[in-house]
Amino acid sequence: QSALTQPPSASGSPGQSVTISCTGTSSDVGGYNYVSWYQQHPGKAPKLMIYEVSKRPSGVPDRFSGSKSGNTASLTVSGLQAEDEADYYCSSYAGSNNPYVFGTGTKVTVL
Amino acid sequence: QITLKESGPTLVKPTQTLTLTCTFSGFSLTTSGVGVGWIRQPPGKALEWLALIYWNDEKRFSPSLKSRLTITKDTSKNQVVLTMTNMDPVDTATYYCARYASGSYFYWGQGTLVTVSS
């Protein structure tokens, strides 16, 4: 099972928006509405930001939003803030025999 | 409050077997739909999913590591144990356990760094 493809980096100025893509196949992203996004600051454990494509766990700001079209999912961070600078990973359910696959990760820089 | 914590050796020798324990609180692994999974991250690299055990004792493994992994649970102790055989230096990573539900890992442990070296 190959990792989902993400751009290595993305950036934006404070207050701007940044969108990260996550490309998979019809066997994972395109086949199920179980796409998640995780934020990871250096030296810290990942934190769930989006689940089931577009749902936010309690406590996650509504500046974070998720969507999906075909085999590609996207995370948009609006109104960028300094604390949003982190690595972001997408993931997807990929079937009962290999139920989980992560993306390659994107480093978001707030300029 | 849901918490998870990984424990185990910080250093293992090549060819040895790694045993990691995830001790959790704030939820039960007998609740329908809930699971505990293991994820690792080599230094400076991406997350890699390893294994998952469900509330009903069903187990799933990464196809590339399936032959080397075992996962078990002890609901009375609120623990999940992962074993990985034939460790190699490329297995050096931070290993995380996390609570699984609705296709996602909502809660994570702090992680434990395991170094494989002779």
PDB file of C-alpha atoms in Angstrom:
ATOM      1  CA  GLN A   1       0.000   0.000   0.000  1.00  0.00           C
ATOM      2  CA  SER A   2       1.610   3.283  -1.090  1.00  0.00           C
ATOM      3  CA  ALA A   3       1.534   6.422   0.999  1.00  0.00           C
ATOM      4  CA  LEU A   4      -0.858   9.175  -0.004  1.00  0.00           C
ATOM      5  CA  THR A   5       0.852  12.001  -1.880  1.00  0.00           C
ATOM      6  CA  GLN A   6       1.143  15.452  -0.331  1.00  0.00           C
ATOM      7  CA  PRO A   7       3.226  18.466  -1.374  1.00  0.00           C
ATOM      8  CA  PRO A   8       6.380  18.716   0.758  1.00  0.00           C
ATOM      9  CA  SER A   9       5.724  22.292   1.738  1.00  0.00           C
ATOM     10  CA  ALA A  10       3.203  25.103   1.760  1.00  0.00           C
ATOM     11  CA  SER A  11       3.307  28.611   3.125  1.00  0.00           C
ATOM     12  CA  GLY A  12       1.301  31.743   3.697  1.00  0.00           C
ATOM     13  CA  SER A  13       1.385  35.010   5.554  1.00  0.00           C
ATOM     14  CA  PRO A  14      -0.565  35.579   8.758  1.00  0.00           C
ATOM     15  CA  GLY A  15      -4.232  36.006   7.976  1.00  0.00           C
ATOM     16  CA  GLN A  16      -3.992  34.314   4.598  1.00  0.00           C
ATOM     17  CA  SER A  17      -5.251  30.863   3.653  1.00  0.00           C
ATOM     18  CA  VAL A  18      -3.270  27.797   2.694  1.00  0.00           C
ATOM     19  CA  THR A  19      -4.612  24.612   1.116  1.00  0.00           C
ATOM     20  CA  ILE A  20      -2.861  21.245   1.251  1.00  0.00           C
ATOM     21  CA  SER A  21      -3.737  18.446  -1.140  1.00  0.00           C
ATOM     22  CA  CYS A  22      -3.685  14.716  -0.465  1.00  0.00           C
ATOM     23  CA  THR A  23      -3.854  12.436  -3.480  1.00  0.00           C
ATOM     24  CA  GLY A  24      -4.651   8.772  -3.271  1.00  0.00           C
ATOM     25  CA  THR A  25      -6.541   6.247  -5.323  1.00  0.00           C
ATOM     26  CA  SER A  26     -10.010   4.823  -5.638  1.00  0.00           C
ATOM     27  CA  SER A  27      -8.934   2.178  -3.111  1.00  0.00           C
ATOM     28  CA  ASP A  28      -8.427   4.698  -0.354  1.00  0.00           C
ATOM     29  CA  VAL A  29      -9.276   8.422  -0.557  1.00  0.00           C
ATOM     30  CA  GLY A  30     -11.677   8.011  -3.437  1.00  0.00           C
ATOM     31  CA  GLY A  31     -13.370   4.939  -2.071  1.00  0.00           C
ATOM     32  CA  TYR A  32     -14.262   5.966   1.459  1.00  0.00           C
ATOM     33  CA  ASN A  33     -15.303   9.056   3.390  1.00  0.00           C
ATOM     34  CA  TYR A  34     -12.763   8.336   6.088  1.00  0.00           C
ATOM     35  CA  VAL A  35     -10.106  10.922   5.359  1.00  0.00           C
ATOM     36  CA  SER A  36      -8.399  12.480   8.361  1.00  0.00           C
ATOM     37  CA  TRP A  37      -5.871  15.268   8.852  1.00  0.00           C
ATOM     38  CA  TYR A  38      -3.308  15.494  11.647  1.00  0.00           C
ATOM     39  CA  GLN A  39      -1.192  18.421  12.822  1.00  0.00           C
ATOM     40  CA  GLN A  40       2.208  17.738  14.341  1.00  0.00           C
ATOM     41  CA  HIS A  41       4.458  20.271  15.991  1.00  0.00           C
ATOM     42  CA  PRO A  42       8.160  19.425  16.398  1.00  0.00           C
ATOM     43  CA  GLY A  43       8.755  16.870  19.102  1.00  0.00           C
ATOM     44  CA  LYS A  44       5.046  16.411  19.754  1.00  0.00           C
ATOM     45  CA  ALA A  45       2.508  13.720  19.040  1.00  0.00           C
ATOM     46  CA  PRO A  46       0.138  14.240  16.106  1.00  0.00           C
ATOM     47  CA  LYS A  47      -3.192  15.923  16.816  1.00  0.00           C
ATOM     48  CA  LEU A  48      -6.393  15.096  14.926  1.00  0.00           C
ATOM     49  CA  MET A  49      -7.729  18.185  13.143  1.00  0.00           C
ATOM     50  CA  ILE A  50     -10.261  16.739  10.671  1.00  0.00           C
ATOM     51  CA  TYR A  51     -12.018  13.377  10.493  1.00  0.00           C
ATOM     52  CA  GLU A  52     -14.498  11.829   8.064  1.00  0.00           C
ATOM     53  CA  VAL A  53     -13.335  14.279   5.354  1.00  0.00           C
ATOM     54  CA  SER A  54     -14.738  17.457   6.856  1.00  0.00           C
ATOM     55  CA  LYS A  55     -15.676  17.042  10.529  1.00  0.00           C
ATOM     56  CA  ARG A  56     -13.795  18.863  13.265  1.00  0.00           C
ATOM     57  CA  PRO A  57     -13.184  17.316  16.677  1.00  0.00           C
ATOM     58  CA  SER A  58     -14.211  19.371  19.650  1.00  0.00           C
ATOM     59  CA  GLY A  59     -11.769  22.182  20.289  1.00  0.00           C
ATOM     60  CA  VAL A  60     -10.385  22.473  16.756  1.00  0.00           C
ATOM     61  CA  PRO A  61     -10.875  26.018  15.395  1.00  0.00           C
ATOM     62  CA  ASP A  62     -13.252  26.427  12.480  1.00  0.00           C
ATOM     63  CA  ARG A  63     -10.331  27.962  10.565  1.00  0.00           C
ATOM     64  CA  PHE A  64      -9.529  24.366   9.674  1.00  0.00           C
ATOM     65  CA  SER A  65     -11.719  22.764   7.019  1.00  0.00           C
ATOM     66  CA  GLY A  66     -11.560  19.629   4.915  1.00  0.00           C
ATOM     67  CA  SER A  67     -13.006  18.501   1.621  1.00  0.00           C
ATOM     68  CA  LYS A  68     -12.660  15.774  -0.984  1.00  0.00           C
ATOM     69  CA  SER A  69     -13.097  15.470  -4.723  1.00  0.00           C
ATOM     70  CA  GLY A  70     -12.507  12.137  -6.373  1.00  0.00           C
ATOM     71  CA  ASN A  71      -9.196  10.686  -5.232  1.00  0.00           C
ATOM     72  CA  THR A  72      -7.915  13.960  -3.775  1.00  0.00           C
ATOM     73  CA  ALA A  73      -8.647  15.392  -0.355  1.00  0.00           C
ATOM     74  CA  SER A  74      -7.765  18.892   0.802  1.00  0.00           C
ATOM     75  CA  LEU A  75      -7.163  20.700   4.064  1.00  0.00           C
ATOM     76  CA  THR A  76      -7.611  24.459   4.129  1.00  0.00           C
ATOM     77  CA  VAL A  77      -6.332  26.610   6.957  1.00  0.00           C
ATOM     78  CA  SER A  78      -7.905  30.051   6.843  1.00  0.00           C
ATOM     79  CA  GLY A  79      -6.699  33.089   8.747  1.00  0.00           C
ATOM     80  CA  LEU A  80      -3.246  31.619   9.241  1.00  0.00           C
ATOM     81  CA  GLN A  81      -1.729  32.089  12.646  1.00  0.00           C
ATOM     82  CA  ALA A  82       1.805  31.576  13.873  1.00  0.00           C
ATOM     83  CA  GLU A  83       0.783  28.494  15.840  1.00  0.00           C
ATOM     84  CA  ASP A  84      -0.446  26.819  12.642  1.00  0.00           C
ATOM     85  CA  GLU A  85       3.167  26.355  11.556  1.00  0.00           C
ATOM     86  CA  ALA A  86       3.595  22.587  11.755  1.00  0.00           C
ATOM     87  CA  ASP A  87       3.689  19.389   9.751  1.00  0.00           C
ATOM     88  CA  TYR A  88       0.357  18.130   8.463  1.00  0.00           C
ATOM     89  CA  TYR A  89      -0.463  14.553   7.522  1.00  0.00           C
ATOM     90  CA  CYS A  90      -3.509  13.213   5.783  1.00  0.00           C
ATOM     91  CA  SER A  91      -4.712   9.665   6.177  1.00  0.00           C
ATOM     92  CA  SER A  92      -7.393   7.440   4.785  1.00  0.00           C
ATOM     93  CA  TYR A  93      -9.140   4.167   5.440  1.00  0.00           C
ATOM     94  CA  ALA A  94      -8.046   1.773   2.708  1.00  0.00           C
ATOM     95  CA  GLY A  95     -10.154  -1.333   3.113  1.00  0.00           C
ATOM     96  CA  SER A  96     -10.476  -4.113   5.617  1.00  0.00           C
ATOM     97  CA  ASN A  97      -7.173  -5.803   4.768  1.00  0.00           C
ATOM     98  CA  ASN A  98      -5.067  -2.648   5.064  1.00  0.00           C
ATOM     99  CA  PRO A  99      -7.245  -0.241   6.937  1.00  0.00           C
ATOM    100  CA  TYR A 100      -4.966   2.728   7.266  1.00  0.00           C
ATOM    101  CA  VAL A 101      -2.545   4.718   5.155  1.00  0.00           C
ATOM    102  CA  PHE A 102      -0.864   8.042   5.902  1.00  0.00           C
ATOM    103  CA  GLY A 103       0.237  10.784   3.574  1.00  0.00           C
ATOM    104  CA  THR A 104       3.811  11.867   2.947  1.00  0.00           C
ATOM    105  CA  GLY A 105       3.393  14.996   5.048  1.00  0.00           C
ATOM    106  CA  THR A 106       3.411  18.739   4.345  1.00  0.00           C
ATOM    107  CA  LYS A 107       5.382  21.325   6.252  1.00  0.00           C
ATOM    108  CA  VAL A 108       3.362  24.524   6.599  1.00  0.00           C
ATOM    109  CA  THR A 109       5.343  27.696   7.161  1.00  0.00           C
ATOM    110  CA  VAL A 110       3.790  30.941   8.315  1.00  0.00           C
ATOM    111  CA  LEU A 111       5.830  33.690   6.698  1.00  0.00           C
TER     112      LEU A 111
ATOM    113  CA  GLN B   1     -10.099  12.244  30.280  1.00  0.00           C
ATOM    114  CA  ILE B   2      -8.559   9.874  27.754  1.00  0.00           C
ATOM    115  CA  THR B   3      -4.848   9.203  28.005  1.00  0.00           C
ATOM    116  CA  LEU B   4      -2.482   6.694  26.441  1.00  0.00           C
ATOM    117  CA  LYS B   5       1.147   6.004  27.257  1.00  0.00           C
ATOM    118  CA  GLU B   6       3.697   3.833  25.531  1.00  0.00           C
ATOM    119  CA  SER B   7       6.350   1.910  27.426  1.00  0.00           C
ATOM    120  CA  GLY B   8       9.162  -0.413  26.465  1.00  0.00           C
ATOM    121  CA  PRO B   9      12.886  -0.498  25.771  1.00  0.00           C
ATOM    122  CA  THR B  10      14.611   2.535  24.328  1.00  0.00           C
ATOM    123  CA  LEU B  11      17.401   0.460  22.796  1.00  0.00           C
ATOM    124  CA  VAL B  12      17.241  -2.918  21.101  1.00  0.00           C
ATOM    125  CA  LYS B  13      19.871  -4.854  19.199  1.00  0.00           C
ATOM    126  CA  PRO B  14      19.477  -5.940  15.596  1.00  0.00           C
ATOM    127  CA  THR B  15      17.573  -9.246  15.221  1.00  0.00           C
ATOM    128  CA  GLN B  16      15.984  -8.859  18.656  1.00  0.00           C
ATOM    129  CA  THR B  17      12.241  -8.689  19.266  1.00  0.00           C
ATOM    130  CA  LEU B  18      10.693  -5.407  20.384  1.00  0.00           C
ATOM    131  CA  THR B  19       7.811  -5.466  22.840  1.00  0.00           C
ATOM    132  CA  LEU B  20       5.890  -2.250  23.459  1.00  0.00           C
ATOM    133  CA  THR B  21       3.001  -1.750  25.843  1.00  0.00           C
ATOM    134  CA  CYS B  22       0.286   0.864  25.518  1.00  0.00           C
ATOM    135  CA  THR B  23      -1.467   1.596  28.805  1.00  0.00           C
ATOM    136  CA  PHE B  24      -4.602   3.663  28.478  1.00  0.00           C
ATOM    137  CA  SER B  25      -7.314   5.194  30.617  1.00  0.00           C
ATOM    138  CA  GLY B  26     -10.574   7.036  30.138  1.00  0.00           C
ATOM    139  CA  PHE B  27     -12.107   4.522  27.739  1.00  0.00           C
ATOM    140  CA  SER B  28     -12.759   0.819  27.416  1.00  0.00           C
ATOM    141  CA  LEU B  29     -11.553  -1.444  24.661  1.00  0.00           C
ATOM    142  CA  THR B  30     -14.802  -3.357  24.974  1.00  0.00           C
ATOM    143  CA  THR B  31     -16.812  -0.479  23.494  1.00  0.00           C
ATOM    144  CA  SER B  32     -18.139  -1.252  20.040  1.00  0.00           C
ATOM    145  CA  GLY B  33     -16.262   0.520  17.261  1.00  0.00           C
ATOM    146  CA  VAL B  34     -13.219   1.370  19.347  1.00  0.00           C
ATOM    147  CA  GLY B  35      -9.689   0.202  18.672  1.00  0.00           C
ATOM    148  CA  VAL B  36      -6.093   0.895  19.637  1.00  0.00           C
ATOM    149  CA  GLY B  37      -3.491   1.236  16.965  1.00  0.00           C
ATOM    150  CA  TRP B  38       0.255   1.656  16.642  1.00  0.00           C
ATOM    151  CA  ILE B  39       1.952   4.185  14.412  1.00  0.00           C
ATOM    152  CA  ARG B  40       5.662   4.914  14.085  1.00  0.00           C
ATOM    153  CA  GLN B  41       7.767   7.783  12.794  1.00  0.00           C
ATOM    154  CA  PRO B  42      11.442   7.486  11.933  1.00  0.00           C
ATOM    155  CA  PRO B  43      13.448  10.596  12.810  1.00  0.00           C
ATOM    156  CA  GLY B  44      12.638  13.355  10.354  1.00  0.00           C
ATOM    157  CA  LYS B  45      10.286  11.167   8.351  1.00  0.00           C
ATOM    158  CA  ALA B  46       6.566  10.618   7.886  1.00  0.00           C
ATOM    159  CA  LEU B  47       4.107   8.682   9.974  1.00  0.00           C
ATOM    160  CA  GLU B  48       3.717   4.994   9.195  1.00  0.00           C
ATOM    161  CA  TRP B  49       0.728   2.947  10.315  1.00  0.00           C
ATOM    162  CA  LEU B  50       1.633  -0.431  11.815  1.00  0.00           C
ATOM    163  CA  ALA B  51      -1.286  -2.281  13.397  1.00  0.00           C
ATOM    164  CA  LEU B  52      -4.741  -2.011  14.916  1.00  0.00           C
ATOM    165  CA  ILE B  53      -6.724  -4.133  17.338  1.00  0.00           C
ATOM    166  CA  TYR B  54     -10.472  -3.666  17.583  1.00  0.00           C
ATOM    167  CA  TRP B  55     -12.823  -3.995  20.547  1.00  0.00           C
ATOM    168  CA  ASN B  56     -13.923  -7.419  19.213  1.00  0.00           C
ATOM    169  CA  ASP B  57     -10.297  -8.653  19.002  1.00  0.00           C
ATOM    170  CA  GLU B  58     -10.101  -8.345  15.219  1.00  0.00           C
ATOM    171  CA  LYS B  59      -6.622  -7.354  14.158  1.00  0.00           C
ATOM    172  CA  ARG B  60      -5.200  -5.581  11.155  1.00  0.00           C
ATOM    173  CA  PHE B  61      -1.592  -5.128  10.106  1.00  0.00           C
ATOM    174  CA  SER B  62       0.427  -3.154   7.637  1.00  0.00           C
ATOM    175  CA  PRO B  63       0.936  -5.531   4.694  1.00  0.00           C
ATOM    176  CA  SER B  64       4.643  -4.702   4.510  1.00  0.00           C
ATOM    177  CA  LEU B  65       5.238  -5.601   8.172  1.00  0.00           C
ATOM    178  CA  LYS B  66       2.555  -8.188   8.785  1.00  0.00           C
ATOM    179  CA  SER B  67       4.970 -11.109   9.095  1.00  0.00           C
ATOM    180  CA  ARG B  68       6.858  -9.376  11.904  1.00  0.00           C
ATOM    181  CA  LEU B  69       4.003  -7.952  13.989  1.00  0.00           C
ATOM    182  CA  THR B  70       1.762  -9.263  16.736  1.00  0.00           C
ATOM    183  CA  ILE B  71      -0.847  -7.223  18.618  1.00  0.00           C
ATOM    184  CA  THR B  72      -2.795  -8.286  21.675  1.00  0.00           C
ATOM    185  CA  LYS B  73      -5.028  -6.659  24.254  1.00  0.00           C
ATOM    186  CA  ASP B  74      -5.717  -7.118  27.941  1.00  0.00           C
ATOM    187  CA  THR B  75      -8.966  -5.352  28.680  1.00  0.00           C
ATOM    188  CA  SER B  76      -8.698  -5.991  32.415  1.00  0.00           C
ATOM    189  CA  LYS B  77      -5.422  -4.063  32.505  1.00  0.00           C
ATOM    190  CA  ASN B  78      -6.374  -1.522  29.820  1.00  0.00           C
ATOM    191  CA  GLN B  79      -3.289  -2.464  27.854  1.00  0.00           C
ATOM    192  CA  VAL B  80      -2.384  -3.247  24.265  1.00  0.00           C
ATOM    193  CA  VAL B  81       0.910  -4.934  23.444  1.00  0.00           C
ATOM    194  CA  LEU B  82       2.749  -4.766  20.120  1.00  0.00           C
ATOM    195  CA  THR B  83       5.626  -7.059  19.310  1.00  0.00           C
ATOM    196  CA  MET B  84       7.903  -6.668  16.309  1.00  0.00           C
ATOM    197  CA  THR B  85      10.400  -9.368  15.509  1.00  0.00           C
ATOM    198  CA  ASN B  86      13.789  -9.234  13.798  1.00  0.00           C
ATOM    199  CA  MET B  87      14.460  -5.570  14.522  1.00  0.00           C
ATOM    200  CA  ASP B  88      16.759  -3.674  12.167  1.00  0.00           C
ATOM    201  CA  PRO B  89      18.343  -0.219  12.372  1.00  0.00           C
ATOM    202  CA  VAL B  90      15.746   1.024   9.845  1.00  0.00           C
ATOM    203  CA  ASP B  91      13.123   0.330  12.516  1.00  0.00           C
ATOM    204  CA  THR B  92      14.553   3.128  14.639  1.00  0.00           C
ATOM    205  CA  ALA B  93      11.594   5.420  15.229  1.00  0.00           C
ATOM    206  CA  THR B  94       9.233   7.005  17.688  1.00  0.00           C
ATOM    207  CA  TYR B  95       6.417   4.558  18.280  1.00  0.00           C
ATOM    208  CA  TYR B  96       2.969   5.894  19.133  1.00  0.00           C
ATOM    209  CA  CYS B  97      -0.187   4.194  20.285  1.00  0.00           C
ATOM    210  CA  ALA B  98      -3.535   5.877  19.682  1.00  0.00           C
ATOM    211  CA  ARG B  99      -7.247   5.341  20.211  1.00  0.00           C
ATOM    212  CA  TYR B 100      -9.138   4.579  16.996  1.00  0.00           C
ATOM    213  CA  ALA B 101     -12.752   5.311  16.189  1.00  0.00           C
ATOM    214  CA  SER B 102     -14.718   6.488  13.150  1.00  0.00           C
ATOM    215  CA  GLY B 103     -11.741   5.943  10.874  1.00  0.00           C
ATOM    216  CA  SER B 104      -9.429   8.215  12.826  1.00  0.00           C
ATOM    217  CA  TYR B 105      -7.000   8.339  15.710  1.00  0.00           C
ATOM    218  CA  PHE B 106      -8.511  10.841  18.107  1.00  0.00           C
ATOM    219  CA  TYR B 107      -6.149  10.452  21.025  1.00  0.00           C
ATOM    220  CA  TRP B 108      -2.423   9.744  20.947  1.00  0.00           C
ATOM    221  CA  GLY B 109       0.222   8.794  23.442  1.00  0.00           C
ATOM    222  CA  GLN B 110       3.341  10.893  23.792  1.00  0.00           C
ATOM    223  CA  GLY B 111       5.397   8.371  21.855  1.00  0.00           C
ATOM    224  CA  THR B 112       8.501   6.415  22.755  1.00  0.00           C
ATOM    225  CA  LEU B 113      11.757   6.528  20.816  1.00  0.00           C
ATOM    226  CA  VAL B 114      13.188   3.115  20.054  1.00  0.00           C
ATOM    227  CA  THR B 115      16.726   2.919  18.720  1.00  0.00           C
ATOM    228  CA  VAL B 116      17.990  -0.216  17.032  1.00  0.00           C
ATOM    229  CA  SER B 117      21.744  -0.522  17.321  1.00  0.00           C
ATOM    230  CA  SER B 118      24.369  -3.027  18.292  1.00  0.00           C
TER     231      SER B 118
END
